[in-house]
mmCIF file of C-alpha atoms in Angstrom:
data_model
loop_
_atom_site.group_PDB
_atom_site.id
_atom_site.type_symbol
_atom_site.label_atom_id
_atom_site.label_comp_id
_atom_site.label_asym_id
_atom_site.label_seq_id
_atom_site.Cartn_x
_atom_site.Cartn_y
_atom_site.Cartn_z
ATOM 1 C CA UNK A 1 0.000 0.000 0.000
ATOM 2 C CA UNK A 2 1.355 3.428 -0.996
ATOM 3 C CA UNK A 3 -0.226 5.977 1.338
ATOM 4 C CA UNK A 4 0.624 9.671 1.028
ATOM 5 C CA UNK A 5 -0.416 12.537 3.272
ATOM 6 C CA UNK A 6 -1.181 15.623 1.163
ATOM 7 C CA UNK A 7 -0.923 19.027 2.853
ATOM 8 C CA UNK A 8 -2.189 22.388 1.635
ATOM 9 C CA UNK A 9 -1.108 25.059 4.107
ATOM 10 C CA UNK A 10 -2.576 28.542 3.845
ATOM 11 C CA UNK A 11 -1.925 31.614 5.954
ATOM 12 C CA UNK A 12 -4.847 30.889 8.287
ATOM 13 C CA UNK A 13 -5.906 27.385 7.312
ATOM 14 C CA UNK A 14 -4.477 23.918 6.773
ATOM 15 C CA UNK A 15 -6.180 21.280 4.624
ATOM 16 C CA UNK A 16 -5.068 17.673 4.419
ATOM 17 C CA UNK A 17 -5.948 14.336 2.834
ATOM 18 C CA UNK A 18 -4.605 10.846 3.449
ATOM 19 C CA UNK A 19 -4.616 9.046 0.093
ATOM 20 C CA UNK A 20 -4.021 5.438 -0.949
ATOM 21 C CA UNK A 21 -2.304 6.172 -4.256
ATOM 22 C CA UNK A 22 -2.476 2.618 -5.601
ATOM 23 C CA UNK A 23 -6.265 2.636 -5.314
ATOM 24 C CA UNK A 24 -6.729 6.365 -5.999
ATOM 25 C CA UNK A 25 -8.746 6.354 -2.781
ATOM 26 C CA UNK A 26 -9.016 9.038 -0.114
ATOM 27 C CA UNK A 27 -8.844 7.517 3.361
ATOM 28 C CA UNK A 28 -9.396 10.688 5.366
ATOM 29 C CA UNK A 29 -9.591 14.442 4.967
ATOM 30 C CA UNK A 30 -9.737 17.457 7.186
ATOM 31 C CA UNK A 31 -9.209 21.146 7.699
ATOM 32 C CA UNK A 32 -7.936 23.320 10.518
ATOM 33 C CA UNK A 33 -9.094 26.928 10.194
ATOM 34 C CA UNK A 34 -8.457 30.288 11.894
ATOM 35 C CA UNK A 35 -4.811 29.557 12.596
ATOM 36 C CA UNK A 36 -3.339 32.395 14.623
ATOM 37 C CA UNK A 37 -6.745 33.940 15.298
ATOM 38 C CA UNK A 38 -7.328 32.692 18.835
ATOM 39 C CA UNK A 39 -9.736 29.772 18.933
ATOM 40 C CA UNK A 40 -9.435 27.705 15.779
ATOM 41 C CA UNK A 41 -11.845 25.260 14.202
ATOM 42 C CA UNK A 42 -11.075 21.750 12.966
ATOM 43 C CA UNK A 43 -12.945 19.106 10.986
ATOM 44 C CA UNK A 44 -11.783 15.560 10.307
ATOM 45 C CA UNK A 45 -13.563 12.940 8.210
ATOM 46 C CA UNK A 46 -12.667 9.258 8.046
ATOM 47 C CA UNK A 47 -13.727 7.876 4.684
ATOM 48 C CA UNK A 48 -15.089 4.391 4.085
ATOM 49 C CA UNK A 49 -14.944 2.180 0.984
ATOM 50 C CA UNK A 50 -15.456 4.055 -2.290
ATOM 51 C CA UNK A 51 -15.203 7.326 -0.330
ATOM 52 C CA UNK A 52 -18.449 6.678 1.547
ATOM 53 C CA UNK A 53 -18.435 8.147 5.025
ATOM 54 C CA UNK A 54 -17.344 5.625 7.632
ATOM 55 C CA UNK A 55 -19.447 7.421 10.214
ATOM 56 C CA UNK A 56 -16.415 8.854 11.984
ATOM 57 C CA UNK A 57 -16.626 12.606 11.581
ATOM 58 C CA UNK A 58 -15.150 15.080 14.014
ATOM 59 C CA UNK A 59 -15.774 18.788 14.500
ATOM 60 C CA UNK A 60 -14.094 20.744 17.272
ATOM 61 C CA UNK A 61 -12.605 24.020 18.513
ATOM 62 C CA UNK A 62 -8.977 24.369 19.634
ATOM 63 C CA UNK A 63 -6.289 26.900 20.401
ATOM 64 C CA UNK A 64 -4.282 26.963 17.168
ATOM 65 C CA UNK A 65 -1.628 29.673 17.414
ATOM 66 C CA UNK A 66 0.471 28.408 14.496
ATOM 67 C CA UNK A 67 0.921 25.622 11.935
ATOM 68 C CA UNK A 68 2.783 23.423 14.427
ATOM 69 C CA UNK A 69 -0.326 23.429 16.608
ATOM 70 C CA UNK A 70 -2.500 22.774 13.528
ATOM 71 C CA UNK A 71 -0.563 19.586 12.800
ATOM 72 C CA UNK A 72 -1.005 18.463 16.401
ATOM 73 C CA UNK A 73 -4.760 18.944 15.979
ATOM 74 C CA UNK A 74 -4.647 16.862 12.794
ATOM 75 C CA UNK A 75 -2.760 14.059 14.555
ATOM 76 C CA UNK A 76 -5.344 14.117 17.339
ATOM 77 C CA UNK A 77 -8.072 13.705 14.723
ATOM 78 C CA UNK A 78 -6.370 10.647 13.252
ATOM 79 C CA UNK A 79 -5.705 9.136 16.687
ATOM 80 C CA UNK A 80 -9.246 9.617 17.968
ATOM 81 C CA UNK A 81 -11.301 9.063 14.844
ATOM 82 C CA UNK A 82 -9.121 7.129 12.394
ATOM 83 C CA UNK A 83 -7.817 5.793 10.296
ATOM 84 C CA UNK A 84 -4.836 4.860 12.428
ATOM 85 C CA UNK A 85 -1.572 6.215 11.050
ATOM 86 C CA UNK A 86 0.091 3.110 12.445
ATOM 87 C CA UNK A 87 -2.153 0.950 10.274
ATOM 88 C CA UNK A 88 -1.872 3.315 7.282
ATOM 89 C CA UNK A 89 1.548 4.948 7.694
ATOM 90 C CA UNK A 90 2.313 7.546 5.016
ATOM 91 C CA UNK A 91 5.355 6.749 2.910
ATOM 92 C CA UNK A 92 5.749 10.461 2.249
ATOM 93 C CA UNK A 93 4.133 13.848 2.743
ATOM 94 C CA UNK A 94 3.270 15.875 -0.349
ATOM 95 C CA UNK A 95 3.015 19.649 -0.060
ATOM 96 C CA UNK A 96 1.293 22.106 -2.335
ATOM 97 C CA UNK A 97 3.567 25.087 -2.948
ATOM 98 C CA UNK A 98 2.144 27.915 -5.007
ATOM 99 C CA UNK A 99 5.211 29.605 -6.498
ATOM 100 C CA UNK A 100 8.225 27.696 -7.762
ATOM 101 C CA UNK A 101 9.441 30.438 -10.065
ATOM 102 C CA UNK A 102 11.671 29.294 -12.893
ATOM 103 C CA UNK A 103 13.685 27.105 -10.499
ATOM 104 C CA UNK A 104 11.312 24.197 -9.960
ATOM 105 C CA UNK A 105 9.777 22.360 -12.905
ATOM 106 C CA UNK A 106 9.023 19.026 -11.245
ATOM 107 C CA UNK A 107 8.055 17.674 -7.811
ATOM 108 C CA UNK A 108 11.069 18.037 -5.544
ATOM 109 C CA UNK A 109 12.182 16.363 -2.328
ATOM 110 C CA UNK A 110 12.354 19.042 0.352
ATOM 111 C CA UNK A 111 15.849 19.837 1.600
ATOM 112 C CA UNK A 112 17.171 22.825 3.520
ATOM 113 C CA UNK A 113 18.229 24.367 0.198
ATOM 114 C CA UNK A 114 14.760 23.830 -1.264
ATOM 115 C CA UNK A 115 13.227 25.572 1.753
ATOM 116 C CA UNK A 116 15.600 28.512 1.294
ATOM 117 C CA UNK A 117 14.506 28.759 -2.341
ATOM 118 C CA UNK A 118 10.800 28.608 -1.428
ATOM 119 C CA UNK A 119 11.414 31.402 1.066
ATOM 120 C CA UNK A 120 13.274 33.516 -1.500
ATOM 121 C CA UNK A 121 10.396 33.078 -3.956
ATOM 122 C CA UNK A 122 7.991 34.543 -1.391
ATOM 123 C CA UNK A 123 8.507 37.936 -3.027
ATOM 124 C CA UNK A 124 6.521 36.561 -5.981
ATOM 125 C CA UNK A 125 3.804 35.002 -3.784
ATOM 126 C CA UNK A 126 3.816 36.830 -0.435
ATOM 127 C CA UNK A 127 0.399 35.506 0.580
ATOM 128 C CA UNK A 128 1.149 31.881 -0.230
ATOM 129 C CA UNK A 129 4.788 30.753 -0.079
ATOM 130 C CA UNK A 130 5.417 31.762 3.568
ATOM 131 C CA UNK A 131 2.360 29.749 4.635
ATOM 132 C CA UNK A 132 3.393 26.831 2.430
ATOM 133 C CA UNK A 133 6.834 26.869 4.045
ATOM 134 C CA UNK A 134 5.359 27.035 7.553
ATOM 135 C CA UNK A 135 3.310 23.944 6.736
ATOM 136 C CA UNK A 136 6.358 22.087 5.457
ATOM 137 C CA UNK A 137 8.324 22.803 8.628
ATOM 138 C CA UNK A 138 5.406 21.777 10.844
ATOM 139 C CA UNK A 139 4.956 18.569 8.858
ATOM 140 C CA UNK A 140 8.654 17.739 9.087
ATOM 141 C CA UNK A 141 8.414 17.964 12.867
ATOM 142 C CA UNK A 142 5.302 15.753 12.903
ATOM 143 C CA UNK A 143 6.691 13.227 10.378
ATOM 144 C CA UNK A 144 10.496 13.393 10.681
ATOM 145 C CA UNK A 145 11.253 9.941 9.283
ATOM 146 C CA UNK A 146 9.572 10.143 5.857
ATOM 147 C CA UNK A 147 10.467 12.204 2.783
ATOM 148 C CA UNK A 148 8.624 15.439 2.155
ATOM 149 C CA UNK A 149 7.948 16.472 -1.436
ATOM 150 C CA UNK A 150 7.055 19.943 -2.718
ATOM 151 C CA UNK A 151 4.657 19.998 -5.687
ATOM 152 C CA UNK A 152 4.559 23.444 -7.293
ATOM 153 C CA UNK A 153 1.500 25.048 -8.885
ATOM 154 C CA UNK A 154 3.793 26.688 -11.411
ATOM 155 C CA UNK A 155 5.783 23.599 -12.413
ATOM 156 C CA UNK A 156 3.438 22.312 -15.140
ATOM 157 C CA UNK A 157 3.778 25.611 -17.002
ATOM 158 C CA UNK A 158 7.578 25.540 -17.168
ATOM 159 C CA UNK A 159 7.233 23.908 -20.593
ATOM 160 C CA UNK A 160 5.858 27.154 -22.068
ATOM 161 C CA UNK A 161 8.122 28.589 -24.776
ATOM 162 C CA UNK A 162 9.789 31.976 -24.202
ATOM 163 C CA UNK A 163 7.340 33.645 -26.580
ATOM 164 C CA UNK A 164 4.504 32.614 -24.277
ATOM 165 C CA UNK A 165 6.030 33.470 -20.908
ATOM 166 C CA UNK A 166 7.880 36.685 -21.790
ATOM 167 C CA UNK A 167 6.430 40.130 -21.170
ATOM 168 C CA UNK A 168 7.401 42.898 -23.589
ATOM 169 C CA UNK A 169 9.222 45.126 -21.123
ATOM 170 C CA UNK A 170 12.887 46.032 -20.725
ATOM 171 C CA UNK A 171 14.780 42.742 -20.587
ATOM 172 C CA UNK A 172 17.183 43.859 -17.882
ATOM 173 C CA UNK A 173 14.327 45.009 -15.637
ATOM 174 C CA UNK A 174 12.446 41.768 -16.224
ATOM 175 C CA UNK A 175 15.517 39.645 -15.443
ATOM 176 C CA UNK A 176 16.450 41.604 -12.324
ATOM 177 C CA UNK A 177 12.982 41.376 -10.811
ATOM 178 C CA UNK A 178 12.031 37.942 -12.218
ATOM 179 C CA UNK A 179 9.121 39.365 -14.186
ATOM 180 C CA UNK A 180 7.577 36.785 -16.521
ATOM 181 C CA UNK A 181 4.466 34.641 -16.811
ATOM 182 C CA UNK A 182 4.619 31.694 -14.417
ATOM 183 C CA UNK A 183 1.030 30.456 -14.513
ATOM 184 C CA UNK A 184 -0.882 28.722 -11.732
ATOM 185 C CA UNK A 185 -3.409 25.896 -11.224
ATOM 186 C CA UNK A 186 -0.750 23.732 -12.873
ATOM 187 C CA UNK A 187 -1.498 20.661 -10.763
ATOM 188 C CA UNK A 188 -5.151 20.844 -11.772
ATOM 189 C CA UNK A 189 -4.389 21.422 -15.462
ATOM 190 C CA UNK A 190 -2.014 18.454 -15.508
ATOM 191 C CA UNK A 191 -4.498 16.138 -13.792
ATOM 192 C CA UNK A 192 -7.466 17.192 -15.919
ATOM 193 C CA UNK A 193 -5.686 17.054 -19.271
ATOM 194 C CA UNK A 194 -4.512 13.502 -18.539
ATOM 195 C CA UNK A 195 -7.915 12.434 -17.226
ATOM 196 C CA UNK A 196 -9.521 13.807 -20.393
ATOM 197 C CA UNK A 197 -7.171 11.746 -22.552
ATOM 198 C CA UNK A 198 -8.038 8.635 -20.534
ATOM 199 C CA UNK A 199 -11.759 9.358 -20.932
ATOM 200 C CA UNK A 200 -11.369 9.746 -24.692
ATOM 201 C CA UNK A 201 -9.218 6.621 -24.922
ATOM 202 C CA UNK A 202 -6.505 8.484 -26.799
ATOM 203 C CA UNK A 203 -2.796 8.923 -26.098
ATOM 204 C CA UNK A 204 -2.206 12.295 -24.487
ATOM 205 C CA UNK A 205 0.805 12.760 -26.755
ATOM 206 C CA UNK A 206 -1.497 13.219 -29.755
ATOM 207 C CA UNK A 207 -4.061 15.529 -28.134
ATOM 208 C CA UNK A 208 -4.358 19.307 -28.237
ATOM 209 C CA UNK A 209 -6.599 20.409 -25.417
ATOM 210 C CA UNK A 210 -7.876 23.615 -23.841
ATOM 211 C CA UNK A 211 -8.549 23.226 -20.118
ATOM 212 C CA UNK A 212 -10.826 25.780 -18.443
ATOM 213 C CA UNK A 213 -10.358 25.731 -14.672
ATOM 214 C CA UNK A 214 -13.303 27.864 -13.580
ATOM 215 C CA UNK A 215 -13.682 28.390 -9.853
ATOM 216 C CA UNK A 216 -13.458 31.438 -7.627
ATOM 217 C CA UNK A 217 -10.009 31.647 -9.163
ATOM 218 C CA UNK A 218 -10.029 30.849 -12.868
ATOM 219 C CA UNK A 219 -7.475 30.078 -15.559
ATOM 220 C CA UNK A 220 -7.231 28.642 -19.038
ATOM 221 C CA UNK A 221 -4.433 26.432 -20.310
ATOM 222 C CA UNK A 222 -3.461 25.242 -23.775
ATOM 223 C CA UNK A 223 -2.035 21.721 -23.530
ATOM 224 C CA UNK A 224 -0.254 20.139 -26.485
ATOM 225 C CA UNK A 225 0.866 16.538 -26.142
ATOM 226 C CA UNK A 226 0.465 16.720 -22.374
ATOM 227 C CA UNK A 227 2.611 19.853 -22.068
ATOM 228 C CA UNK A 228 1.478 23.335 -21.126
ATOM 229 C CA UNK A 229 2.250 25.726 -23.973
ATOM 230 C CA UNK A 230 0.185 28.729 -22.854
ATOM 231 C CA UNK A 231 -1.815 29.765 -19.798
ATOM 232 C CA UNK A 232 -3.843 32.785 -18.769
ATOM 233 C CA UNK A 233 -2.499 33.547 -15.293
ATOM 234 C CA UNK A 234 0.767 35.416 -15.343
ATOM 235 C CA UNK A 235 3.413 36.521 -12.887
ATOM 236 C CA UNK A 236 0.624 36.345 -10.297
ATOM 237 C CA UNK A 237 -2.845 34.748 -10.288
ATOM 238 C CA UNK A 238 -4.366 38.146 -11.110
ATOM 239 C CA UNK A 239 -3.927 38.059 -14.889
ATOM 240 C CA UNK A 240 -6.301 36.368 -17.326
ATOM 241 C CA UNK A 241 -9.937 35.388 -16.912
ATOM 242 C CA UNK A 242 -12.525 37.245 -14.855
ATOM 243 C CA UNK A 243 -12.662 35.672 -11.384
ATOM 244 C CA UNK A 244 -14.773 35.867 -8.259
ATOM 245 C CA UNK A 245 -13.028 38.916 -6.804
ATOM 246 C CA UNK A 246 -10.056 39.380 -9.174
ATOM 247 C CA UNK A 247 -10.102 41.544 -12.288
ATOM 248 C CA UNK A 248 -8.185 39.383 -14.716
ATOM 249 C CA UNK A 249 -6.734 41.200 -17.750
ATOM 250 C CA UNK A 250 -6.541 44.959 -17.373
ATOM 251 C CA UNK A 251 -4.798 47.815 -19.177
ATOM 252 C CA UNK A 252 -1.863 48.597 -16.851
ATOM 253 C CA UNK A 253 -2.453 52.296 -17.466
ATOM 254 C CA UNK A 254 -5.618 51.942 -15.383
ATOM 255 C CA UNK A 255 -3.394 51.478 -12.342
ATOM 256 C CA UNK A 256 -1.321 54.534 -13.205
ATOM 257 C CA UNK A 257 -4.520 56.543 -13.693
ATOM 258 C CA UNK A 258 -5.864 55.517 -10.289
ATOM 259 C CA UNK A 259 -2.594 56.454 -8.605
ATOM 260 C CA UNK A 260 -2.043 59.736 -10.427
ATOM 261 C CA UNK A 261 -5.580 61.056 -10.699
ATOM 262 C CA UNK A 262 -7.454 59.382 -7.844
ATOM 263 C CA UNK A 263 -4.633 59.226 -5.312
ATOM 264 C CA UNK A 264 -4.786 55.460 -4.807
ATOM 265 C CA UNK A 265 -1.911 53.924 -2.857
ATOM 266 C CA UNK A 266 -0.239 50.670 -3.897
ATOM 267 C CA UNK A 267 -2.114 48.881 -1.123
ATOM 268 C CA UNK A 268 -5.437 50.336 -2.263
ATOM 269 C CA UNK A 269 -4.838 49.277 -5.861
ATOM 270 C CA UNK A 270 -3.896 45.792 -4.691
ATOM 271 C CA UNK A 271 -7.056 45.527 -2.594
ATOM 272 C CA UNK A 272 -9.220 46.834 -5.448
ATOM 273 C CA UNK A 273 -7.911 44.380 -8.042
ATOM 274 C CA UNK A 274 -7.782 41.315 -5.792
ATOM 275 C CA UNK A 275 -10.773 41.803 -3.497
ATOM 276 C CA UNK A 276 -13.275 44.181 -5.142
ATOM 277 C CA UNK A 277 -13.054 43.361 -8.838
ATOM 278 C CA UNK A 278 -14.122 40.469 -11.054
ATOM 279 C CA UNK A 279 -17.668 39.212 -10.566
ATOM 280 C CA UNK A 280 -18.170 40.940 -7.234
ATOM 281 C CA UNK A 281 -16.981 44.240 -8.659
ATOM 282 C CA UNK A 282 -19.151 44.042 -11.757
ATOM 283 C CA UNK A 283 -22.234 42.288 -10.429
ATOM 284 C CA UNK A 284 -22.114 42.457 -6.649
ATOM 285 C CA UNK A 285 -21.673 38.699 -6.112
ATOM 286 C CA UNK A 286 -18.476 36.615 -6.066
ATOM 287 C CA UNK A 287 -20.384 33.305 -5.987
ATOM 288 C CA UNK A 288 -21.539 32.292 -9.453
ATOM 289 C CA UNK A 289 -24.765 30.782 -8.094
ATOM 290 C CA UNK A 290 -25.759 34.063 -6.481
ATOM 291 C CA UNK A 291 -24.819 35.997 -9.596
ATOM 292 C CA UNK A 292 -26.918 33.794 -11.889
ATOM 293 C CA UNK A 293 -29.885 34.059 -9.506
ATOM 294 C CA UNK A 294 -29.553 37.848 -9.448
ATOM 295 C CA UNK A 295 -29.378 38.000 -13.255
ATOM 296 C CA UNK A 296 -32.456 35.773 -13.520
ATOM 297 C CA UNK A 297 -34.218 38.217 -11.211
ATOM 298 C CA UNK A 298 -33.601 41.101 -13.584
ATOM 299 C CA UNK A 299 -30.386 42.528 -12.100
ATOM 300 C CA UNK A 300 -28.738 44.232 -15.085
ATOM 301 C CA UNK A 301 -25.348 44.558 -13.395
ATOM 302 C CA UNK A 302 -25.292 40.818 -12.662
ATOM 303 C CA UNK A 303 -26.290 40.044 -16.250
ATOM 304 C CA UNK A 304 -23.455 42.223 -17.555
ATOM 305 C CA UNK A 305 -20.983 40.505 -15.237
ATOM 306 C CA UNK A 306 -21.955 37.146 -16.729
ATOM 307 C CA UNK A 307 -21.580 38.494 -20.255
ATOM 308 C CA UNK A 308 -18.110 39.848 -19.502
ATOM 309 C CA UNK A 309 -17.128 36.557 -17.862
ATOM 310 C CA UNK A 310 -18.226 34.456 -20.847
ATOM 311 C CA UNK A 311 -16.773 36.935 -23.347
ATOM 312 C CA UNK A 312 -13.347 36.657 -21.724
ATOM 313 C CA UNK A 313 -13.448 32.842 -21.720
ATOM 314 C CA UNK A 314 -14.432 32.753 -25.420
ATOM 315 C CA UNK A 315 -11.587 35.133 -26.239
ATOM 316 C CA UNK A 316 -9.065 32.805 -24.620
ATOM 317 C CA UNK A 317 -10.545 29.729 -26.291
ATOM 318 C CA UNK A 318 -10.131 31.413 -29.665
ATOM 319 C CA UNK A 319 -6.606 32.591 -28.931
ATOM 320 C CA UNK A 320 -5.509 29.173 -27.718
ATOM 321 C CA UNK A 321 -7.073 27.462 -30.714
ATOM 322 C CA UNK A 322 -4.856 29.659 -32.877
ATOM 323 C CA UNK A 323 -1.767 28.804 -30.816
ATOM 324 C CA UNK A 324 -2.498 25.053 -30.878
ATOM 325 C CA UNK A 325 -3.325 24.930 -34.582
ATOM 326 C CA UNK A 326 -6.253 22.619 -33.899
ATOM 327 C CA UNK A 327 -8.325 21.710 -30.866
ATOM 328 C CA UNK A 328 -9.283 18.132 -30.054
ATOM 329 C CA UNK A 329 -11.022 18.837 -26.769
ATOM 330 C CA UNK A 330 -12.214 21.659 -24.520
ATOM 331 C CA UNK A 331 -12.456 20.593 -20.891
ATOM 332 C CA UNK A 332 -14.307 22.327 -18.046
ATOM 333 C CA UNK A 333 -13.253 21.745 -14.455
ATOM 334 C CA UNK A 334 -13.336 23.202 -10.896
ATOM 335 C CA UNK A 335 -16.377 24.456 -8.988
ATOM 336 C CA UNK A 336 -18.015 26.579 -11.683
ATOM 337 C CA UNK A 337 -16.755 24.531 -14.612
ATOM 338 C CA UNK A 338 -18.040 21.271 -13.134
ATOM 339 C CA UNK A 339 -21.400 22.461 -11.825
ATOM 340 C CA UNK A 340 -22.680 25.496 -13.730
ATOM 341 C CA UNK A 341 -24.264 24.158 -16.936
ATOM 342 C CA UNK A 342 -25.542 27.544 -18.091
ATOM 343 C CA UNK A 343 -22.131 29.112 -17.657
ATOM 344 C CA UNK A 344 -20.534 26.365 -19.757
ATOM 345 C CA UNK A 345 -23.143 26.979 -22.437
ATOM 346 C CA UNK A 346 -22.585 30.739 -22.432
ATOM 347 C CA UNK A 347 -18.791 30.412 -22.535
ATOM 348 C CA UNK A 348 -18.879 28.420 -25.787
ATOM 349 C CA UNK A 349 -21.897 30.090 -27.411
ATOM 350 C CA UNK A 350 -21.263 31.221 -30.977
ATOM 351 C CA UNK A 351 -18.350 28.866 -31.616
ATOM 352 C CA UNK A 352 -20.343 26.434 -33.750
ATOM 353 C CA UNK A 353 -18.527 27.666 -36.855
ATOM 354 C CA UNK A 354 -15.293 26.472 -35.288
ATOM 355 C CA UNK A 355 -16.657 22.989 -34.714
ATOM 356 C CA UNK A 356 -17.591 23.513 -31.050
ATOM 357 C CA UNK A 357 -21.183 22.429 -30.430
ATOM 358 C CA UNK A 358 -22.535 21.847 -26.921
ATOM 359 C CA UNK A 359 -25.490 19.461 -26.597
ATOM 360 C CA UNK A 360 -28.008 21.236 -24.295
ATOM 361 C CA UNK A 361 -29.446 18.022 -22.871
ATOM 362 C CA UNK A 362 -26.068 16.431 -22.167
ATOM 363 C CA UNK A 363 -24.815 19.685 -20.706
ATOM 364 C CA UNK A 364 -27.716 20.096 -18.287
ATOM 365 C CA UNK A 365 -28.030 16.446 -17.308
ATOM 366 C CA UNK A 366 -26.963 15.671 -13.751
ATOM 367 C CA UNK A 367 -23.776 13.694 -13.607
ATOM 368 C CA UNK A 368 -20.660 12.884 -11.660
ATOM 369 C CA UNK A 369 -17.233 12.027 -12.933
ATOM 370 C CA UNK A 370 -15.887 12.707 -16.406
ATOM 371 C CA UNK A 371 -18.584 13.153 -19.036
ATOM 372 C CA UNK A 372 -19.103 14.382 -22.586
ATOM 373 C CA UNK A 373 -21.360 17.407 -23.170
ATOM 374 C CA UNK A 374 -20.655 18.038 -26.848
ATOM 375 C CA UNK A 375 -23.132 17.178 -29.592
ATOM 376 C CA UNK A 376 -22.683 14.146 -31.824
ATOM 377 C CA UNK A 377 -21.732 16.373 -34.767
ATOM 378 C CA UNK A 378 -19.263 18.528 -32.822
ATOM 379 C CA UNK A 379 -15.780 18.305 -34.338
ATOM 380 C CA UNK A 380 -14.309 19.295 -30.983
ATOM 381 C CA UNK A 381 -14.985 17.149 -27.935
ATOM 382 C CA UNK A 382 -16.377 19.160 -25.019
ATOM 383 C CA UNK A 383 -15.982 17.480 -21.645
ATOM 384 C CA UNK A 384 -16.554 18.041 -17.954
ATOM 385 C CA UNK A 385 -13.772 16.453 -15.896
ATOM 386 C CA UNK A 386 -13.725 16.928 -12.106
ATOM 387 C CA UNK A 387 -10.327 18.013 -10.904
ATOM 388 C CA UNK A 388 -8.499 16.282 -8.068
ATOM 389 C CA UNK A 389 -5.407 18.258 -7.198
ATOM 390 C CA UNK A 390 -4.807 16.305 -3.990
ATOM 391 C CA UNK A 391 -4.694 12.986 -5.842
ATOM 392 C CA UNK A 392 -2.340 14.488 -8.411
ATOM 393 C CA UNK A 393 -0.036 15.744 -5.648
ATOM 394 C CA UNK A 394 -0.154 12.300 -4.015
ATOM 395 C CA UNK A 395 0.692 10.572 -7.302
ATOM 396 C CA UNK A 396 3.601 12.899 -8.029
ATOM 397 C CA UNK A 397 4.886 12.529 -4.473
ATOM 398 C CA UNK A 398 4.712 8.732 -4.603
ATOM 399 C CA UNK A 399 6.485 8.728 -7.978
ATOM 400 C CA UNK A 400 9.358 10.801 -6.569
ATOM 401 C CA UNK A 401 9.706 8.496 -3.577
ATOM 402 C CA UNK A 402 9.630 5.390 -5.762
ATOM 403 C CA UNK A 403 12.205 6.850 -8.145
ATOM 404 C CA UNK A 404 14.464 7.644 -5.203
ATOM 405 C CA UNK A 405 14.111 4.119 -3.840
ATOM 406 C CA UNK A 406 14.968 2.501 -7.173
ATOM 407 C CA UNK A 407 17.425 5.070 -8.465
#
């Protein structure tokens, strides 16, 4: 049995899953929230066969001053409510790390040097990398005898050619300050593109696919032969598609205008673009379900927000089709992409002339798992494939450990 503990450490929360990689089965999952905010909150769920609840769920409040305490809470959950870590000992711990810069292009065993590099890259992801590093150090204390592996959100996109990742600014400035497109959601894009190939029964090496990861954060990725060749997020997760609270693409002169004419500070611009833009800025709701309900109720601002959202997705689909030369499949994933049938329909509306035809009945039919929503006469396959970033991290972690054991 190859069991991996997957950790996703945020600034104030810590999510985890215990996964049997050989069976692609989650054994347990949990979250510790409000780290460093006084009394924290923890949930732990012990899964049964086929991910059915084993009836051992736990919900409690604890003092969680830091990530070290969060890991102690997690261990208490396993000890009291299972599964036993003695019966299912993890062979490794896999860690989600948001920013790997141009240094990390594959899952990497954590060493002191790797931790120094993750820390240095915090300037590119100040909200994420410090928390990721804190989680790694807490996990190393809790599990000192097993390897720890960092899996980077940016790694999948390191196959992009220079023409795709370079910004057209002074080269010396860009090099000095590490300004380039890095891309994010890479673990999800990798998992989904491979799962789509398996669903279609075709070798991934021959497929050209556009993956649309549409959640509160959203990104598009052009995948050719299993390799990322273009993606919408850039140096940060702010660029690209319209998101729940983030603006996506914006004329940079808008920022200069706000600073020069409206007196905005850097912090105010940052807060505007990351917290008060996107769907919530346009339509008053960050949650797609609330936005659609408001638009159905006659809210013109909400309706416009949906139009802008779909317009931006269509623009990227068209641009990526041009970059790929042909498109074999368009794949929706993540919370909105997997569950919002109307949004999927709107995002691809008007592309029938390009061979993209969504079947309304297939699209709106309830379903779980990978499924086809394109019409019989659609030249391009349109799929819904649920993402599973934790399983992908577990698989990559196990592969690194196995390679180290046999290498």
